[in-house]
GROMACS .gro file of C-alpha atoms in nm:
model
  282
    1UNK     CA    1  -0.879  -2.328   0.695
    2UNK     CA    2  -1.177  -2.427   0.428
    3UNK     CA    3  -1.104  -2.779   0.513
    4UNK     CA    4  -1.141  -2.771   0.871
    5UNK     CA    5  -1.491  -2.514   0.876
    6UNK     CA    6  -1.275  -2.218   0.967
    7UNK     CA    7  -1.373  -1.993   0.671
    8UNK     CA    8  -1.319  -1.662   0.905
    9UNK     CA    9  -0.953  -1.749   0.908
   10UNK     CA   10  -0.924  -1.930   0.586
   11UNK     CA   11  -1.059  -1.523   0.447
   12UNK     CA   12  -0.812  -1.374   0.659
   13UNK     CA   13  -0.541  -1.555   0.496
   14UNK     CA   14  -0.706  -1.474   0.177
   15UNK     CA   15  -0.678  -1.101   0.251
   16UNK     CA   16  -0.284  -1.111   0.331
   17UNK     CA   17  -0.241  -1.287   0.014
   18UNK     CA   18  -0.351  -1.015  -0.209
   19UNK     CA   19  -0.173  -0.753   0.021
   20UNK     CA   20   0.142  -0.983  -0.027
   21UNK     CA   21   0.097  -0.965  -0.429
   22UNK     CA   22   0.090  -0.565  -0.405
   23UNK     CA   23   0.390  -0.569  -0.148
   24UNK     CA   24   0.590  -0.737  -0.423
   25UNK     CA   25   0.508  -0.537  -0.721
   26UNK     CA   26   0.306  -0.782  -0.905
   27UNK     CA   27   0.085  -0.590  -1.197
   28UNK     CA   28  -0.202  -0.398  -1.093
   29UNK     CA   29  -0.421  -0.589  -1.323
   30UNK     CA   30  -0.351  -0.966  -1.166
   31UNK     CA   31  -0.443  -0.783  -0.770
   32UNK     CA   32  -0.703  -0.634  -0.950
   33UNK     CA   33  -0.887  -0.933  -1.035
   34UNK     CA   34  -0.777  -1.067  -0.739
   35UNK     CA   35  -0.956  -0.816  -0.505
   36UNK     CA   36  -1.277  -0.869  -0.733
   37UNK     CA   37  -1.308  -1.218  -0.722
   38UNK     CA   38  -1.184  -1.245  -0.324
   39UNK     CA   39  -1.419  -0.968  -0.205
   40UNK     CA   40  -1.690  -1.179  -0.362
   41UNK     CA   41  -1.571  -1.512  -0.184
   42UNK     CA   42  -1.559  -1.344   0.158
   43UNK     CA   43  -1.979  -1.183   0.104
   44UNK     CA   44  -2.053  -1.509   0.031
   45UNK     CA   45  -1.942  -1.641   0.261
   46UNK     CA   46  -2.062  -1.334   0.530
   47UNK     CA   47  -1.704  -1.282   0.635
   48UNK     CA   48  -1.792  -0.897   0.615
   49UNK     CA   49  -1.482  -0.759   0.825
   50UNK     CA   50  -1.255  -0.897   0.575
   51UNK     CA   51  -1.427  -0.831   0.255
   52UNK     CA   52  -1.423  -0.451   0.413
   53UNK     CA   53  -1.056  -0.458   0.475
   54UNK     CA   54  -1.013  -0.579   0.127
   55UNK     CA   55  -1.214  -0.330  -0.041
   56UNK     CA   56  -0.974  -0.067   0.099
   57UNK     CA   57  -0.724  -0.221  -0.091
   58UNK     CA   58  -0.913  -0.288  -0.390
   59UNK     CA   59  -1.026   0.074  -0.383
   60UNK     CA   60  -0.655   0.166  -0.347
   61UNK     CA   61  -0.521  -0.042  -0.632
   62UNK     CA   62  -0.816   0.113  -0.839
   63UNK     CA   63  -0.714   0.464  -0.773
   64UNK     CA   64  -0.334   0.359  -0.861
   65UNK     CA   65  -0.461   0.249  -1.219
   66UNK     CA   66  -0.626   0.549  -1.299
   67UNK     CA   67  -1.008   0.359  -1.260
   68UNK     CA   68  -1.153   0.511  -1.013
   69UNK     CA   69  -1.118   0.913  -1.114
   70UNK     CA   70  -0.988   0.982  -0.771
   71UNK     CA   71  -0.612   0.972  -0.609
   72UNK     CA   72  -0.578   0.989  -0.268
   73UNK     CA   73  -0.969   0.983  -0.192
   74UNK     CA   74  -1.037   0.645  -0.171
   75UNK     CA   75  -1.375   0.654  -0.296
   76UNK     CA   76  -1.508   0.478  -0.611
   77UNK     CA   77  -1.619   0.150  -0.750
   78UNK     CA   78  -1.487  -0.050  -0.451
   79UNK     CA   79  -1.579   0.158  -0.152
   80UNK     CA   80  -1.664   0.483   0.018
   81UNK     CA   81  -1.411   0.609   0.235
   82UNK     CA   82  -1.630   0.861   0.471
   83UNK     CA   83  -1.823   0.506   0.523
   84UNK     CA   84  -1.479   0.350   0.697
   85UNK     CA   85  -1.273   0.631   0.805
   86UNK     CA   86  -1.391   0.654   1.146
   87UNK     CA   87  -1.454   0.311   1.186
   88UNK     CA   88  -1.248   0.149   1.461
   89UNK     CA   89  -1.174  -0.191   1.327
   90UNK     CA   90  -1.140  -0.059   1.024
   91UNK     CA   91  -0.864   0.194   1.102
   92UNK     CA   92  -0.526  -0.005   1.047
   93UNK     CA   93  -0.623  -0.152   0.707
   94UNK     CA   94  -0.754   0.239   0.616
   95UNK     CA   95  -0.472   0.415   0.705
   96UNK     CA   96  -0.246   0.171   0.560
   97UNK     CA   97  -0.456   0.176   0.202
   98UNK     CA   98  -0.449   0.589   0.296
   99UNK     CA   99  -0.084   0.650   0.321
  100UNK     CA  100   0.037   0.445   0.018
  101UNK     CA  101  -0.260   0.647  -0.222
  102UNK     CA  102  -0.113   0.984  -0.062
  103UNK     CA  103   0.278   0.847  -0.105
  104UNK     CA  104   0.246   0.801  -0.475
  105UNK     CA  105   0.021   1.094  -0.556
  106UNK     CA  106   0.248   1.339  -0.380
  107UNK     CA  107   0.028   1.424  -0.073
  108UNK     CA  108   0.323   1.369   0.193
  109UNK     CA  109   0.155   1.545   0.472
  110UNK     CA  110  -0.151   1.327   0.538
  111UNK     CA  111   0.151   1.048   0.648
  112UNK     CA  112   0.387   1.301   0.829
  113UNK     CA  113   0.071   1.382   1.046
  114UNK     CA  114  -0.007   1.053   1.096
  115UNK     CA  115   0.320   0.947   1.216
  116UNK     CA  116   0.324   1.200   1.436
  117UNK     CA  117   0.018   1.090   1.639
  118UNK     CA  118   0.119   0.909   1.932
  119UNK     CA  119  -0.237   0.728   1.963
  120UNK     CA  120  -0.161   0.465   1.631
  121UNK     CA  121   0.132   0.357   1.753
  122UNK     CA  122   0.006   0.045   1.899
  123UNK     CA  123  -0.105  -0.057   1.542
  124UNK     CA  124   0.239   0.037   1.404
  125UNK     CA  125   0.450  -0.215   1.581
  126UNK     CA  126   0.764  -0.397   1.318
  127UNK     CA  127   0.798  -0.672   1.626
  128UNK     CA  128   0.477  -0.873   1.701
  129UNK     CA  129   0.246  -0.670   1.404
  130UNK     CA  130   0.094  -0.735   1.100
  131UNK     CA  131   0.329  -0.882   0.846
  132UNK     CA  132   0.273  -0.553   0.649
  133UNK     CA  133   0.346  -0.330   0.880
  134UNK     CA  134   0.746  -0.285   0.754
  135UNK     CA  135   0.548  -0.155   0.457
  136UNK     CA  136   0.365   0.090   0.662
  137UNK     CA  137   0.639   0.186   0.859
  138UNK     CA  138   0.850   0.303   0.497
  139UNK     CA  139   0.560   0.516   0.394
  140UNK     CA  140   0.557   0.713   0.723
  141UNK     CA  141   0.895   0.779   0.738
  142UNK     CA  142   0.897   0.874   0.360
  143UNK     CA  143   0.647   1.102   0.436
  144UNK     CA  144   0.809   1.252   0.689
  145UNK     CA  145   1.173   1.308   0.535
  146UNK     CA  146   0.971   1.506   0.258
  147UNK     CA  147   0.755   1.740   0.465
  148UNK     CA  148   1.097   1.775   0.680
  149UNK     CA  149   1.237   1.940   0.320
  150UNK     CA  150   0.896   2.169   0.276
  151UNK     CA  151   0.856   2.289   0.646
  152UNK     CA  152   1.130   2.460   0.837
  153UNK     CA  153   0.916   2.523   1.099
  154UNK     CA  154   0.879   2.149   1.172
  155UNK     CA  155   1.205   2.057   0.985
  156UNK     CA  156   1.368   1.902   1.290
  157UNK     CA  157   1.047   1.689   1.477
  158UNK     CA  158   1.016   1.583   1.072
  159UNK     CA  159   1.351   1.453   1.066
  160UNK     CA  160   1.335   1.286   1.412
  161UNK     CA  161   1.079   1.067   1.379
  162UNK     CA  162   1.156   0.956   1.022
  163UNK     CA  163   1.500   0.914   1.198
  164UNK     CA  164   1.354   0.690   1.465
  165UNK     CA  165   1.151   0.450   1.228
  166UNK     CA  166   1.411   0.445   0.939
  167UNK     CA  167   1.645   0.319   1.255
  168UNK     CA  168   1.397   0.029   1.345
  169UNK     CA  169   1.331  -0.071   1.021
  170UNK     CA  170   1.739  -0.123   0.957
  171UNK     CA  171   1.765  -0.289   1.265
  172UNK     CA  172   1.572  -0.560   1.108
  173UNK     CA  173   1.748  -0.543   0.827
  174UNK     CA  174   2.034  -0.629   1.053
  175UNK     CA  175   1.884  -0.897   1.211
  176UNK     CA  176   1.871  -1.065   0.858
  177UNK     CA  177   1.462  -0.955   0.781
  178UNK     CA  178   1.516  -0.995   0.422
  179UNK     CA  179   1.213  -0.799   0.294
  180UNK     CA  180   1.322  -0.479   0.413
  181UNK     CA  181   1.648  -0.370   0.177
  182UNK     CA  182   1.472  -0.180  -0.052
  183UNK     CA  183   1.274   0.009   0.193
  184UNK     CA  184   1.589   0.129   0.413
  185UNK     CA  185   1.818   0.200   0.070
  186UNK     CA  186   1.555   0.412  -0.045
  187UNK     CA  187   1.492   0.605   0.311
  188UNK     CA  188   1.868   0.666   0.326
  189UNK     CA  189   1.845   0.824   0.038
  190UNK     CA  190   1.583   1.056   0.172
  191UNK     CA  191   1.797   1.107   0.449
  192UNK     CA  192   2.084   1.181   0.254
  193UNK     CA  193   1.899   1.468   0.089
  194UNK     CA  194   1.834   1.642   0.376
  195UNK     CA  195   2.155   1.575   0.569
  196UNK     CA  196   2.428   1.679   0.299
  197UNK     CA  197   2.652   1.934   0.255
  198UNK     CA  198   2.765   2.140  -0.016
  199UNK     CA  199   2.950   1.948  -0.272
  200UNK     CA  200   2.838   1.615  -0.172
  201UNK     CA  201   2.579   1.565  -0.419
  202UNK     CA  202   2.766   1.248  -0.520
  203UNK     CA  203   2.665   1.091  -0.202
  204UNK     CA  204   2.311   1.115  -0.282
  205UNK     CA  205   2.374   0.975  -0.652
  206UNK     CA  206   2.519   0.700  -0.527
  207UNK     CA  207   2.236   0.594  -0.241
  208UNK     CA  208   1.951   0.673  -0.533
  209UNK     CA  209   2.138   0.453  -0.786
  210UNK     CA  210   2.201   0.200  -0.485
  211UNK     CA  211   1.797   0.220  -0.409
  212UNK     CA  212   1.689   0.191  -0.744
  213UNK     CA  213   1.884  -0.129  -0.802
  214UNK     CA  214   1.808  -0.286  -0.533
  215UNK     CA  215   1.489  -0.264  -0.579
  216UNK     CA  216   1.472  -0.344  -0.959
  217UNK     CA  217   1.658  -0.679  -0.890
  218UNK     CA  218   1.422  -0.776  -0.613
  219UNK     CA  219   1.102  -0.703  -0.867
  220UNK     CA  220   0.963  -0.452  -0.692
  221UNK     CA  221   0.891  -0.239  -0.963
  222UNK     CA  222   0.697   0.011  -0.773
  223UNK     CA  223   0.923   0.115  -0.566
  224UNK     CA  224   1.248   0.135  -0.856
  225UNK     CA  225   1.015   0.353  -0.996
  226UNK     CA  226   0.889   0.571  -0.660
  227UNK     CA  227   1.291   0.610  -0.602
  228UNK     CA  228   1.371   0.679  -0.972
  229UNK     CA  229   1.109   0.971  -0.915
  230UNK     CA  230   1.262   1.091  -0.600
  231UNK     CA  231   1.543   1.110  -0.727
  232UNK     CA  232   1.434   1.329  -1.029
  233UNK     CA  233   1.305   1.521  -0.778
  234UNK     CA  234   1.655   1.608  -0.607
  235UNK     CA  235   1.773   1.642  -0.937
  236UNK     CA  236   1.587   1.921  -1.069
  237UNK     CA  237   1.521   2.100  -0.663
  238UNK     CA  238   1.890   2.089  -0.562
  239UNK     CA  239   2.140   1.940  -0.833
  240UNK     CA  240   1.980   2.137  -1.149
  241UNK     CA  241   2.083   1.839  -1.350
  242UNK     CA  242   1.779   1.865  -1.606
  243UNK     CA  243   1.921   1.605  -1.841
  244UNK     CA  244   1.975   1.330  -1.593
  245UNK     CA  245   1.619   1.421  -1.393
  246UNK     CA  246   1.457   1.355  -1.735
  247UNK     CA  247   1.611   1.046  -1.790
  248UNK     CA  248   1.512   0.916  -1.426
  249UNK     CA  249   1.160   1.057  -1.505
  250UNK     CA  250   1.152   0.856  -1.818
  251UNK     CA  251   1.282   0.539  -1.606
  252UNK     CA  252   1.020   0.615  -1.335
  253UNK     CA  253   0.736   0.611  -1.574
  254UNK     CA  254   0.807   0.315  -1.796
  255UNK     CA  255   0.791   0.161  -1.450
  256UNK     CA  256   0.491   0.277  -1.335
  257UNK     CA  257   0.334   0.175  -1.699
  258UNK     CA  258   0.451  -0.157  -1.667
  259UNK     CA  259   0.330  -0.193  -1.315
  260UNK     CA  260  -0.037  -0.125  -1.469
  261UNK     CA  261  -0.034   0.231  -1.275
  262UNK     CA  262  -0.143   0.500  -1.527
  263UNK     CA  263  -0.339   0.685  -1.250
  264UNK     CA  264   0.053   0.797  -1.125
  265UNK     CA  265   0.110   0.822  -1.522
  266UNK     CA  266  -0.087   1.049  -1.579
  267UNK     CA  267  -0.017   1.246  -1.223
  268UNK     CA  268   0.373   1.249  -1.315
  269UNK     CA  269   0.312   1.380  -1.673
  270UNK     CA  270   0.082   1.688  -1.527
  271UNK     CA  271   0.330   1.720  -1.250
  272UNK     CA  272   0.698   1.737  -1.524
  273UNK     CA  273   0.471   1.942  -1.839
  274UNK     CA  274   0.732   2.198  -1.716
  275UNK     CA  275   1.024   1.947  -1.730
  276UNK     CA  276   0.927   1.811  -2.043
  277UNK     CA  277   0.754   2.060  -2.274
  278UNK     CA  278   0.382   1.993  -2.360
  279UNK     CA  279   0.460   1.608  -2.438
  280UNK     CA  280   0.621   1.384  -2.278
  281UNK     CA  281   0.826   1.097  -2.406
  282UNK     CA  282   0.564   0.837  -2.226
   0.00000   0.00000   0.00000
């Protein structure tokens, strides 16, 4: 790209490069620094669109850390989001940044809303979109599959769209897309919650256990510890196994520490005082 004169895509190809780095749970710090120093290639260079879409991102990974003061709001040091959130050709890269802020700071039904609405969907495509749209895709569905446990009253349109995009997303999977494990094993999971019956915790155990694994091995350390804190979750809501739920919380924050996120630290300790006492091992 720089060689040739084409700096617009050249910054393009800049920007999926530090969305790659978060998608494969590299530390918080290194994308960080990353955002910084790219968002001040792309002014320089007036590539404006890009260094917007990045900022998003940057403003996201800010939030994660703890930076910023805010959680889902992506406002701060990096951006403004009531400047972007009715921008157009801004929306994609927004709502992506959105949804994965809202994911790890418990705020399901911003997603579950979103996946709802018929009018995105063209932006939401696995075959022929954005490379990170698989990425996307997980954070709608895990939206929905936990509104689907908090609302009976839109329980079953919940569960049938999470249904429908944890269904595409394996059907990659099938056809050998292998970036996607870790996203269906954990949605399964989710799925498994709401589907079981009485005395089949085990079932549940196992896909959790299967999720967290998976996703360990493959380095994505974010989401080991996002399923490690699911899984507490089902633990303490519907197994009442305190002991283990601890242990997974434990697991789940180590995680997060070592992933640089002590914005969902410090979230996770406010949201287990209960679980925990007044201090928590972490």
């Amino acid at each position: 790209g720089m060689r040739t004169g084409d700096k617009a895509n050249a910054m393009w190809c800049l920007l999926q490069h530090v969305i790659a780095l978060y998608m494969i749970g590299k530390p918080l710090k290194l994308i960080e620094e990353q955002c910084k120093l790219c968002v001040s290639q792309m002014m320089e260079l007036k590539e404006q669109q890009q260094a917007i879409n990045l900022r998003m991102r940057w403003q996201l990974i800010l939030n994660l850390m703890g930076i910023s003061g805010n959680t889902t709001e992506l406002s701060g040091k990096a951006m403004d989001e009531k400047e972007f959130a009715s921008s157009v050709t801004s929306l994609y890269p927004f709502l992506c940044a959105k949804i994965i802020a809202c994911n790890f700071f418990g705020d399901y039904e911003f997603g579950a809303n979103l996946a709802l609405e018929k009018r995105n969907e063209k932006w939401f495509k696995l075959k022929g979109g954005p490379f990170n749209v698989m990425d996307f895709l997980f954070h709608q569905a895990l939206s929905l599959y936990a509104m689907a446990r908090k609302s009976k009253t839109m329980r079953r349109k919940y569960m049938a769209q999470a249904d429908h995009i944890r269904k595409e997303l394996n059907d990659s999977l099938k056809k050998r897309n292998p970036n996607i494990a870790h996203y269906v094993s954990i949605l399964n999971a989710e799925r498994a919650v709401l589907k079981q019956k009485k005395n089949q915790s085990k079932i549940v155990h196992e896909l959790y256990n299967d999720a967290i694994t998976r996703s360990a091995r493959c380095g994505y350390v974010h989401y080991a510890a996002l399923a490690q804190e699911h899984f507490a979750d089902f633990l303490l809501s519907k197994d009442g196994n305190i002991e283990e739920a601890k242990y997974n919380i434990e697991g789940a924050l180590e995680r997060y520490t070592n992933w640089g996120a002590m914005g969902i630290v410090e979230h996770l300790r406010n949201k287990y005082r209960d679980v925990f006492g007044k201090s928590p091992t972490l």
